[in-house]
Amino acid sequence: MVTRDMNIMEIVQKYPVAVEVFQRHGLGCVGCMIASGETLGEGIEAHGLDVKLILDEINALIQK
């Protein structure tokens, strides 16, 4: 399960399917240098997006 406090790059490494959700919401997390030191919550909020919505989407894909 992915949480808002997890590091973005760790999420991508552990759950590559998360990239699909990032792309769907216009988040370039994978290519962003800041992603290695930023939590998912920080990254999403920096773009003015809904953290819960994106977390729910990522976790739903992981469960499939």
PDB file of N, CA, C and O in Angstrom:
ATOM      1  N   MET A   1       0.845  -1.184   0.000  1.00  0.00           N
ATOM      2  CA  MET A   1       0.000   0.000   0.000  1.00  0.00           C
ATOM      3  C   MET A   1       0.891   1.248   0.000  1.00  0.00           C
ATOM      4  O   MET A   1       1.867   1.347   0.724  1.00  0.00           O
ATOM      5  N   VAL A   2       0.533   2.202  -0.822  1.00  0.00           N
ATOM      6  CA  VAL A   2       1.258   3.451  -0.939  1.00  0.00           C
ATOM      7  C   VAL A   2       0.595   4.484  -0.026  1.00  0.00           C
ATOM      8  O   VAL A   2      -0.628   4.589   0.026  1.00  0.00           O
ATOM      9  N   THR A   3       1.428   5.262   0.690  1.00  0.00           N
ATOM     10  CA  THR A   3       0.922   6.322   1.556  1.00  0.00           C
ATOM     11  C   THR A   3       1.537   7.651   1.133  1.00  0.00           C
ATOM     12  O   THR A   3       2.542   7.686   0.429  1.00  0.00           O
ATOM     13  N   ARG A   4       0.956   8.716   1.594  1.00  0.00           N
ATOM     14  CA  ARG A   4       1.409  10.064   1.239  1.00  0.00           C
ATOM     15  C   ARG A   4       2.809  10.371   1.744  1.00  0.00           C
ATOM     16  O   ARG A   4       3.483  11.260   1.236  1.00  0.00           O
ATOM     17  N   ASP A   5       3.281   9.651   2.767  1.00  0.00           N
ATOM     18  CA  ASP A   5       4.591   9.917   3.369  1.00  0.00           C
ATOM     19  C   ASP A   5       5.734   9.142   2.731  1.00  0.00           C
ATOM     20  O   ASP A   5       6.881   9.285   3.144  1.00  0.00           O
ATOM     21  N   MET A   6       5.421   8.323   1.729  1.00  0.00           N
ATOM     22  CA  MET A   6       6.459   7.536   1.053  1.00  0.00           C
ATOM     23  C   MET A   6       7.206   8.394   0.037  1.00  0.00           C
ATOM     24  O   MET A   6       6.634   9.300  -0.567  1.00  0.00           O
ATOM     25  N   ASN A   7       8.478   8.084  -0.158  1.00  0.00           N
ATOM     26  CA  ASN A   7       9.314   8.762  -1.143  1.00  0.00           C
ATOM     27  C   ASN A   7       8.848   8.392  -2.551  1.00  0.00           C
ATOM     28  O   ASN A   7       8.579   7.226  -2.830  1.00  0.00           O
ATOM     29  N   ILE A   8       8.771   9.368  -3.423  1.00  0.00           N
ATOM     30  CA  ILE A   8       8.249   9.155  -4.775  1.00  0.00           C
ATOM     31  C   ILE A   8       9.042   8.098  -5.542  1.00  0.00           C
ATOM     32  O   ILE A   8       8.465   7.189  -6.140  1.00  0.00           O
ATOM     33  N   MET A   9      10.358   8.198  -5.538  1.00  0.00           N
ATOM     34  CA  MET A   9      11.165   7.247  -6.312  1.00  0.00           C
ATOM     35  C   MET A   9      11.085   5.829  -5.732  1.00  0.00           C
ATOM     36  O   MET A   9      11.118   4.861  -6.478  1.00  0.00           O
ATOM     37  N   GLU A  10      10.962   5.719  -4.424  1.00  0.00           N
ATOM     38  CA  GLU A  10      10.794   4.394  -3.820  1.00  0.00           C
ATOM     39  C   GLU A  10       9.477   3.764  -4.270  1.00  0.00           C
ATOM     40  O   GLU A  10       9.409   2.562  -4.521  1.00  0.00           O
ATOM     41  N   ILE A  11       8.447   4.573  -4.384  1.00  0.00           N
ATOM     42  CA  ILE A  11       7.148   4.079  -4.863  1.00  0.00           C
ATOM     43  C   ILE A  11       7.285   3.564  -6.289  1.00  0.00           C
ATOM     44  O   ILE A  11       6.824   2.464  -6.614  1.00  0.00           O
ATOM     45  N   VAL A  12       7.922   4.347  -7.135  1.00  0.00           N
ATOM     46  CA  VAL A  12       8.086   3.964  -8.548  1.00  0.00           C
ATOM     47  C   VAL A  12       8.892   2.676  -8.666  1.00  0.00           C
ATOM     48  O   VAL A  12       8.575   1.814  -9.482  1.00  0.00           O
ATOM     49  N   GLN A  13       9.925   2.531  -7.853  1.00  0.00           N
ATOM     50  CA  GLN A  13      10.741   1.319  -7.900  1.00  0.00           C
ATOM     51  C   GLN A  13       9.965   0.098  -7.418  1.00  0.00           C
ATOM     52  O   GLN A  13      10.071  -0.975  -7.996  1.00  0.00           O
ATOM     53  N   LYS A  14       9.188   0.277  -6.366  1.00  0.00           N
ATOM     54  CA  LYS A  14       8.445  -0.851  -5.797  1.00  0.00           C
ATOM     55  C   LYS A  14       7.162  -1.150  -6.573  1.00  0.00           C
ATOM     56  O   LYS A  14       6.766  -2.297  -6.712  1.00  0.00           O
ATOM     57  N   TYR A  15       6.504  -0.085  -7.066  1.00  0.00           N
ATOM     58  CA  TYR A  15       5.231  -0.220  -7.778  1.00  0.00           C
ATOM     59  C   TYR A  15       5.284   0.556  -9.098  1.00  0.00           C
ATOM     60  O   TYR A  15       4.736   1.663  -9.198  1.00  0.00           O
ATOM     61  N   PRO A  16       5.920   0.015 -10.121  1.00  0.00           N
ATOM     62  CA  PRO A  16       6.042   0.731 -11.404  1.00  0.00           C
ATOM     63  C   PRO A  16       4.705   1.169 -12.002  1.00  0.00           C
ATOM     64  O   PRO A  16       4.655   2.149 -12.750  1.00  0.00           O
ATOM     65  N   VAL A  17       3.632   0.486 -11.658  1.00  0.00           N
ATOM     66  CA  VAL A  17       2.313   0.838 -12.178  1.00  0.00           C
ATOM     67  C   VAL A  17       1.892   2.243 -11.722  1.00  0.00           C
ATOM     68  O   VAL A  17       1.052   2.876 -12.356  1.00  0.00           O
ATOM     69  N   ALA A  18       2.507   2.758 -10.677  1.00  0.00           N
ATOM     70  CA  ALA A  18       2.182   4.108 -10.193  1.00  0.00           C
ATOM     71  C   ALA A  18       2.476   5.162 -11.251  1.00  0.00           C
ATOM     72  O   ALA A  18       1.828   6.216 -11.287  1.00  0.00           O
ATOM     73  N   VAL A  19       3.420   4.881 -12.129  1.00  0.00           N
ATOM     74  CA  VAL A  19       3.778   5.835 -13.186  1.00  0.00           C
ATOM     75  C   VAL A  19       2.561   6.146 -14.057  1.00  0.00           C
ATOM     76  O   VAL A  19       2.370   7.281 -14.487  1.00  0.00           O
ATOM     77  N   GLU A  20       1.727   5.156 -14.303  1.00  0.00           N
ATOM     78  CA  GLU A  20       0.509   5.370 -15.105  1.00  0.00           C
ATOM     79  C   GLU A  20      -0.370   6.443 -14.479  1.00  0.00           C
ATOM     80  O   GLU A  20      -0.911   7.301 -15.171  1.00  0.00           O
ATOM     81  N   VAL A  21      -0.520   6.384 -13.168  1.00  0.00           N
ATOM     82  CA  VAL A  21      -1.357   7.357 -12.459  1.00  0.00           C
ATOM     83  C   VAL A  21      -0.703   8.734 -12.497  1.00  0.00           C
ATOM     84  O   VAL A  21      -1.380   9.731 -12.741  1.00  0.00           O
ATOM     85  N   PHE A  22       0.602   8.785 -12.280  1.00  0.00           N
ATOM     86  CA  PHE A  22       1.301  10.065 -12.341  1.00  0.00           C
ATOM     87  C   PHE A  22       1.086  10.713 -13.704  1.00  0.00           C
ATOM     88  O   PHE A  22       0.771  11.896 -13.798  1.00  0.00           O
ATOM     89  N   GLN A  23       1.255   9.946 -14.761  1.00  0.00           N
ATOM     90  CA  GLN A  23       1.104  10.476 -16.120  1.00  0.00           C
ATOM     91  C   GLN A  23      -0.319  10.938 -16.387  1.00  0.00           C
ATOM     92  O   GLN A  23      -0.531  11.977 -17.014  1.00  0.00           O
ATOM     93  N   ARG A  24      -1.290  10.193 -15.908  1.00  0.00           N
ATOM     94  CA  ARG A  24      -2.697  10.542 -16.113  1.00  0.00           C
ATOM     95  C   ARG A  24      -3.029  11.907 -15.494  1.00  0.00           C
ATOM     96  O   ARG A  24      -3.899  12.625 -15.968  1.00  0.00           O
ATOM     97  N   HIS A  25      -2.310  12.258 -14.433  1.00  0.00           N
ATOM     98  CA  HIS A  25      -2.561  13.526 -13.739  1.00  0.00           C
ATOM     99  C   HIS A  25      -1.539  14.611 -14.096  1.00  0.00           C
ATOM    100  O   HIS A  25      -1.502  15.653 -13.458  1.00  0.00           O
ATOM    101  N   GLY A  26      -0.705  14.343 -15.094  1.00  0.00           N
ATOM    102  CA  GLY A  26       0.255  15.333 -15.546  1.00  0.00           C
ATOM    103  C   GLY A  26       1.449  15.526 -14.623  1.00  0.00           C
ATOM    104  O   GLY A  26       2.085  16.571 -14.638  1.00  0.00           O
ATOM    105  N   LEU A  27       1.738  14.501 -13.816  1.00  0.00           N
ATOM    106  CA  LEU A  27       2.879  14.573 -12.896  1.00  0.00           C
ATOM    107  C   LEU A  27       4.092  13.930 -13.551  1.00  0.00           C
ATOM    108  O   LEU A  27       4.069  12.757 -13.901  1.00  0.00           O
ATOM    109  N   GLY A  28       5.156  14.688 -13.687  1.00  0.00           N
ATOM    110  CA  GLY A  28       6.383  14.166 -14.289  1.00  0.00           C
ATOM    111  C   GLY A  28       7.355  13.666 -13.233  1.00  0.00           C
ATOM    112  O   GLY A  28       8.555  13.890 -13.335  1.00  0.00           O
ATOM    113  N   CYS A  29       6.843  12.990 -12.231  1.00  0.00           N
ATOM    114  CA  CYS A  29       7.646  12.557 -11.081  1.00  0.00           C
ATOM    115  C   CYS A  29       8.864  11.720 -11.460  1.00  0.00           C
ATOM    116  O   CYS A  29       9.925  11.865 -10.854  1.00  0.00           O
ATOM    117  N   VAL A  30       8.726  10.853 -12.417  1.00  0.00           N
ATOM    118  CA  VAL A  30       9.811   9.940 -12.754  1.00  0.00           C
ATOM    119  C   VAL A  30      11.025  10.690 -13.276  1.00  0.00           C
ATOM    120  O   VAL A  30      12.152  10.368 -12.933  1.00  0.00           O
ATOM    121  N   GLY A  31      10.829  11.726 -14.049  1.00  0.00           N
ATOM    122  CA  GLY A  31      11.947  12.470 -14.599  1.00  0.00           C
ATOM    123  C   GLY A  31      12.379  13.661 -13.761  1.00  0.00           C
ATOM    124  O   GLY A  31      13.285  14.389 -14.125  1.00  0.00           O
ATOM    125  N   CYS A  32      11.760  13.850 -12.631  1.00  0.00           N
ATOM    126  CA  CYS A  32      12.028  15.014 -11.792  1.00  0.00           C
ATOM    127  C   CYS A  32      13.109  14.724 -10.755  1.00  0.00           C
ATOM    128  O   CYS A  32      13.007  13.753 -10.010  1.00  0.00           O
ATOM    129  N   MET A  33      14.137  15.559 -10.720  1.00  0.00           N
ATOM    130  CA  MET A  33      15.230  15.371  -9.767  1.00  0.00           C
ATOM    131  C   MET A  33      14.768  15.528  -8.318  1.00  0.00           C
ATOM    132  O   MET A  33      15.313  14.930  -7.416  1.00  0.00           O
ATOM    133  N   ILE A  34      13.762  16.322  -8.093  1.00  0.00           N
ATOM    134  CA  ILE A  34      13.257  16.553  -6.739  1.00  0.00           C
ATOM    135  C   ILE A  34      12.594  15.300  -6.180  1.00  0.00           C
ATOM    136  O   ILE A  34      12.569  15.078  -4.976  1.00  0.00           O
ATOM    137  N   ALA A  35      12.090  14.428  -7.056  1.00  0.00           N
ATOM    138  CA  ALA A  35      11.346  13.239  -6.630  1.00  0.00           C
ATOM    139  C   ALA A  35      12.136  12.328  -5.712  1.00  0.00           C
ATOM    140  O   ALA A  35      11.562  11.636  -4.879  1.00  0.00           O
ATOM    141  N   SER A  36      13.446  12.325  -5.824  1.00  0.00           N
ATOM    142  CA  SER A  36      14.237  11.428  -4.979  1.00  0.00           C
ATOM    143  C   SER A  36      14.262  11.876  -3.522  1.00  0.00           C
ATOM    144  O   SER A  36      14.547  11.078  -2.638  1.00  0.00           O
ATOM    145  N   GLY A  37      13.928  13.131  -3.256  1.00  0.00           N
ATOM    146  CA  GLY A  37      13.943  13.621  -1.887  1.00  0.00           C
ATOM    147  C   GLY A  37      12.602  14.125  -1.403  1.00  0.00           C
ATOM    148  O   GLY A  37      12.517  14.763  -0.363  1.00  0.00           O
ATOM    149  N   GLU A  38      11.561  13.847  -2.155  1.00  0.00           N
ATOM    150  CA  GLU A  38      10.243  14.384  -1.838  1.00  0.00           C
ATOM    151  C   GLU A  38       9.256  13.248  -1.574  1.00  0.00           C
ATOM    152  O   GLU A  38       9.321  12.199  -2.192  1.00  0.00           O
ATOM    153  N   THR A  39       8.324  13.494  -0.660  1.00  0.00           N
ATOM    154  CA  THR A  39       7.276  12.494  -0.434  1.00  0.00           C
ATOM    155  C   THR A  39       6.201  12.644  -1.506  1.00  0.00           C
ATOM    156  O   THR A  39       6.093  13.699  -2.143  1.00  0.00           O
ATOM    157  N   LEU A  40       5.414  11.618  -1.648  1.00  0.00           N
ATOM    158  CA  LEU A  40       4.334  11.667  -2.625  1.00  0.00           C
ATOM    159  C   LEU A  40       3.360  12.791  -2.288  1.00  0.00           C
ATOM    160  O   LEU A  40       2.936  13.539  -3.167  1.00  0.00           O
ATOM    161  N   GLY A  41       3.016  12.921  -1.029  1.00  0.00           N
ATOM    162  CA  GLY A  41       2.102  13.986  -0.613  1.00  0.00           C
ATOM    163  C   GLY A  41       2.634  15.361  -0.956  1.00  0.00           C
ATOM    164  O   GLY A  41       1.901  16.214  -1.464  1.00  0.00           O
ATOM    165  N   GLU A  42       3.927  15.593  -0.702  1.00  0.00           N
ATOM    166  CA  GLU A  42       4.536  16.884  -1.019  1.00  0.00           C
ATOM    167  C   GLU A  42       4.493  17.159  -2.517  1.00  0.00           C
ATOM    168  O   GLU A  42       4.173  18.272  -2.947  1.00  0.00           O
ATOM    169  N   GLY A  43       4.812  16.152  -3.304  1.00  0.00           N
ATOM    170  CA  GLY A  43       4.826  16.312  -4.761  1.00  0.00           C
ATOM    171  C   GLY A  43       3.461  16.607  -5.330  1.00  0.00           C
ATOM    172  O   GLY A  43       3.301  17.491  -6.176  1.00  0.00           O
ATOM    173  N   ILE A  44       2.464  15.882  -4.860  1.00  0.00           N
ATOM    174  CA  ILE A  44       1.105  16.077  -5.366  1.00  0.00           C
ATOM    175  C   ILE A  44       0.579  17.446  -4.953  1.00  0.00           C
ATOM    176  O   ILE A  44       0.002  18.168  -5.764  1.00  0.00           O
ATOM    177  N   GLU A  45       0.782  17.793  -3.689  1.00  0.00           N
ATOM    178  CA  GLU A  45       0.304  19.089  -3.202  1.00  0.00           C
ATOM    179  C   GLU A  45       1.004  20.251  -3.917  1.00  0.00           C
ATOM    180  O   GLU A  45       0.391  21.289  -4.161  1.00  0.00           O
ATOM    181  N   ALA A  46       2.275  20.086  -4.265  1.00  0.00           N
ATOM    182  CA  ALA A  46       3.013  21.135  -4.975  1.00  0.00           C
ATOM    183  C   ALA A  46       2.381  21.439  -6.335  1.00  0.00           C
ATOM    184  O   ALA A  46       2.525  22.543  -6.863  1.00  0.00           O
ATOM    185  N   HIS A  47       1.670  20.460  -6.879  1.00  0.00           N
ATOM    186  CA  HIS A  47       1.001  20.639  -8.174  1.00  0.00           C
ATOM    187  C   HIS A  47      -0.473  20.997  -8.003  1.00  0.00           C
ATOM    188  O   HIS A  47      -1.209  21.074  -8.992  1.00  0.00           O
ATOM    189  N   GLY A  48      -0.910  21.176  -6.746  1.00  0.00           N
ATOM    190  CA  GLY A  48      -2.292  21.581  -6.491  1.00  0.00           C
ATOM    191  C   GLY A  48      -3.317  20.491  -6.751  1.00  0.00           C
ATOM    192  O   GLY A  48      -4.479  20.792  -7.031  1.00  0.00           O
ATOM    193  N   LEU A  49      -2.889  19.233  -6.654  1.00  0.00           N
ATOM    194  CA  LEU A  49      -3.792  18.117  -6.933  1.00  0.00           C
ATOM    195  C   LEU A  49      -4.271  17.448  -5.646  1.00  0.00           C
ATOM    196  O   LEU A  49      -3.735  17.696  -4.559  1.00  0.00           O
ATOM    197  N   ASP A  50      -5.271  16.591  -5.776  1.00  0.00           N
ATOM    198  CA  ASP A  50      -5.893  15.898  -4.651  1.00  0.00           C
ATOM    199  C   ASP A  50      -5.085  14.648  -4.281  1.00  0.00           C
ATOM    200  O   ASP A  50      -5.073  13.669  -5.023  1.00  0.00           O
ATOM    201  N   VAL A  51      -4.437  14.696  -3.129  1.00  0.00           N
ATOM    202  CA  VAL A  51      -3.590  13.588  -2.685  1.00  0.00           C
ATOM    203  C   VAL A  51      -4.394  12.308  -2.518  1.00  0.00           C
ATOM    204  O   VAL A  51      -3.990  11.243  -2.986  1.00  0.00           O
ATOM    205  N   LYS A  52      -5.544  12.387  -1.869  1.00  0.00           N
ATOM    206  CA  LYS A  52      -6.351  11.188  -1.616  1.00  0.00           C
ATOM    207  C   LYS A  52      -6.781  10.525  -2.919  1.00  0.00           C
ATOM    208  O   LYS A  52      -6.721   9.311  -3.056  1.00  0.00           O
ATOM    209  N   LEU A  53      -7.209  11.312  -3.873  1.00  0.00           N
ATOM    210  CA  LEU A  53      -7.650  10.777  -5.162  1.00  0.00           C
ATOM    211  C   LEU A  53      -6.525   9.987  -5.840  1.00  0.00           C
ATOM    212  O   LEU A  53      -6.724   8.867  -6.298  1.00  0.00           O
ATOM    213  N   ILE A  54      -5.346  10.565  -5.875  1.00  0.00           N
ATOM    214  CA  ILE A  54      -4.218   9.921  -6.543  1.00  0.00           C
ATOM    215  C   ILE A  54      -3.760   8.690  -5.775  1.00  0.00           C
ATOM    216  O   ILE A  54      -3.479   7.649  -6.373  1.00  0.00           O
ATOM    217  N   LEU A  55      -3.727   8.780  -4.449  1.00  0.00           N
ATOM    218  CA  LEU A  55      -3.376   7.604  -3.642  1.00  0.00           C
ATOM    219  C   LEU A  55      -4.367   6.468  -3.867  1.00  0.00           C
ATOM    220  O   LEU A  55      -3.973   5.308  -4.005  1.00  0.00           O
ATOM    221  N   ASP A  56      -5.641   6.799  -3.901  1.00  0.00           N
ATOM    222  CA  ASP A  56      -6.664   5.779  -4.135  1.00  0.00           C
ATOM    223  C   ASP A  56      -6.472   5.100  -5.492  1.00  0.00           C
ATOM    224  O   ASP A  56      -6.600   3.892  -5.614  1.00  0.00           O
ATOM    225  N   GLU A  57      -6.150   5.888  -6.516  1.00  0.00           N
ATOM    226  CA  GLU A  57      -5.927   5.321  -7.850  1.00  0.00           C
ATOM    227  C   GLU A  57      -4.718   4.400  -7.870  1.00  0.00           C
ATOM    228  O   GLU A  57      -4.771   3.298  -8.441  1.00  0.00           O
ATOM    229  N   ILE A  58      -3.630   4.837  -7.263  1.00  0.00           N
ATOM    230  CA  ILE A  58      -2.410   4.007  -7.223  1.00  0.00           C
ATOM    231  C   ILE A  58      -2.677   2.711  -6.487  1.00  0.00           C
ATOM    232  O   ILE A  58      -2.353   1.621  -6.964  1.00  0.00           O
ATOM    233  N   ASN A  59      -3.277   2.803  -5.313  1.00  0.00           N
ATOM    234  CA  ASN A  59      -3.532   1.612  -4.513  1.00  0.00           C
ATOM    235  C   ASN A  59      -4.526   0.657  -5.164  1.00  0.00           C
ATOM    236  O   ASN A  59      -4.382  -0.561  -5.050  1.00  0.00           O
ATOM    237  N   ALA A  60      -5.478   1.189  -5.904  1.00  0.00           N
ATOM    238  CA  ALA A  60      -6.424   0.331  -6.639  1.00  0.00           C
ATOM    239  C   ALA A  60      -5.679  -0.464  -7.722  1.00  0.00           C
ATOM    240  O   ALA A  60      -5.936  -1.651  -7.919  1.00  0.00           O
ATOM    241  N   LEU A  61      -4.762   0.195  -8.427  1.00  0.00           N
ATOM    242  CA  LEU A  61      -3.991  -0.506  -9.461  1.00  0.00           C
ATOM    243  C   LEU A  61      -3.077  -1.571  -8.853  1.00  0.00           C
ATOM    244  O   LEU A  61      -2.916  -2.645  -9.415  1.00  0.00           O
ATOM    245  N   ILE A  62      -2.503  -1.271  -7.717  1.00  0.00           N
ATOM    246  CA  ILE A  62      -1.608  -2.227  -7.049  1.00  0.00           C
ATOM    247  C   ILE A  62      -2.377  -3.469  -6.643  1.00  0.00           C
ATOM    248  O   ILE A  62      -1.865  -4.593  -6.744  1.00  0.00           O
ATOM    249  N   GLN A  63      -3.599  -3.300  -6.205  1.00  0.00           N
ATOM    250  CA  GLN A  63      -4.402  -4.434  -5.737  1.00  0.00           C
ATOM    251  C   GLN A  63      -4.857  -5.338  -6.862  1.00  0.00           C
ATOM    252  O   GLN A  63      -5.183  -6.491  -6.626  1.00  0.00           O
ATOM    253  N   LYS A  64      -4.840  -4.865  -8.104  1.00  0.00           N
ATOM    254  CA  LYS A  64      -5.270  -5.683  -9.256  1.00  0.00           C
ATOM    255  C   LYS A  64      -4.288  -6.778  -9.546  1.00  0.00           C
ATOM    256  O   LYS A  64      -3.137  -6.717  -9.455  1.00  0.00           O
TER     257      LYS A  64
END
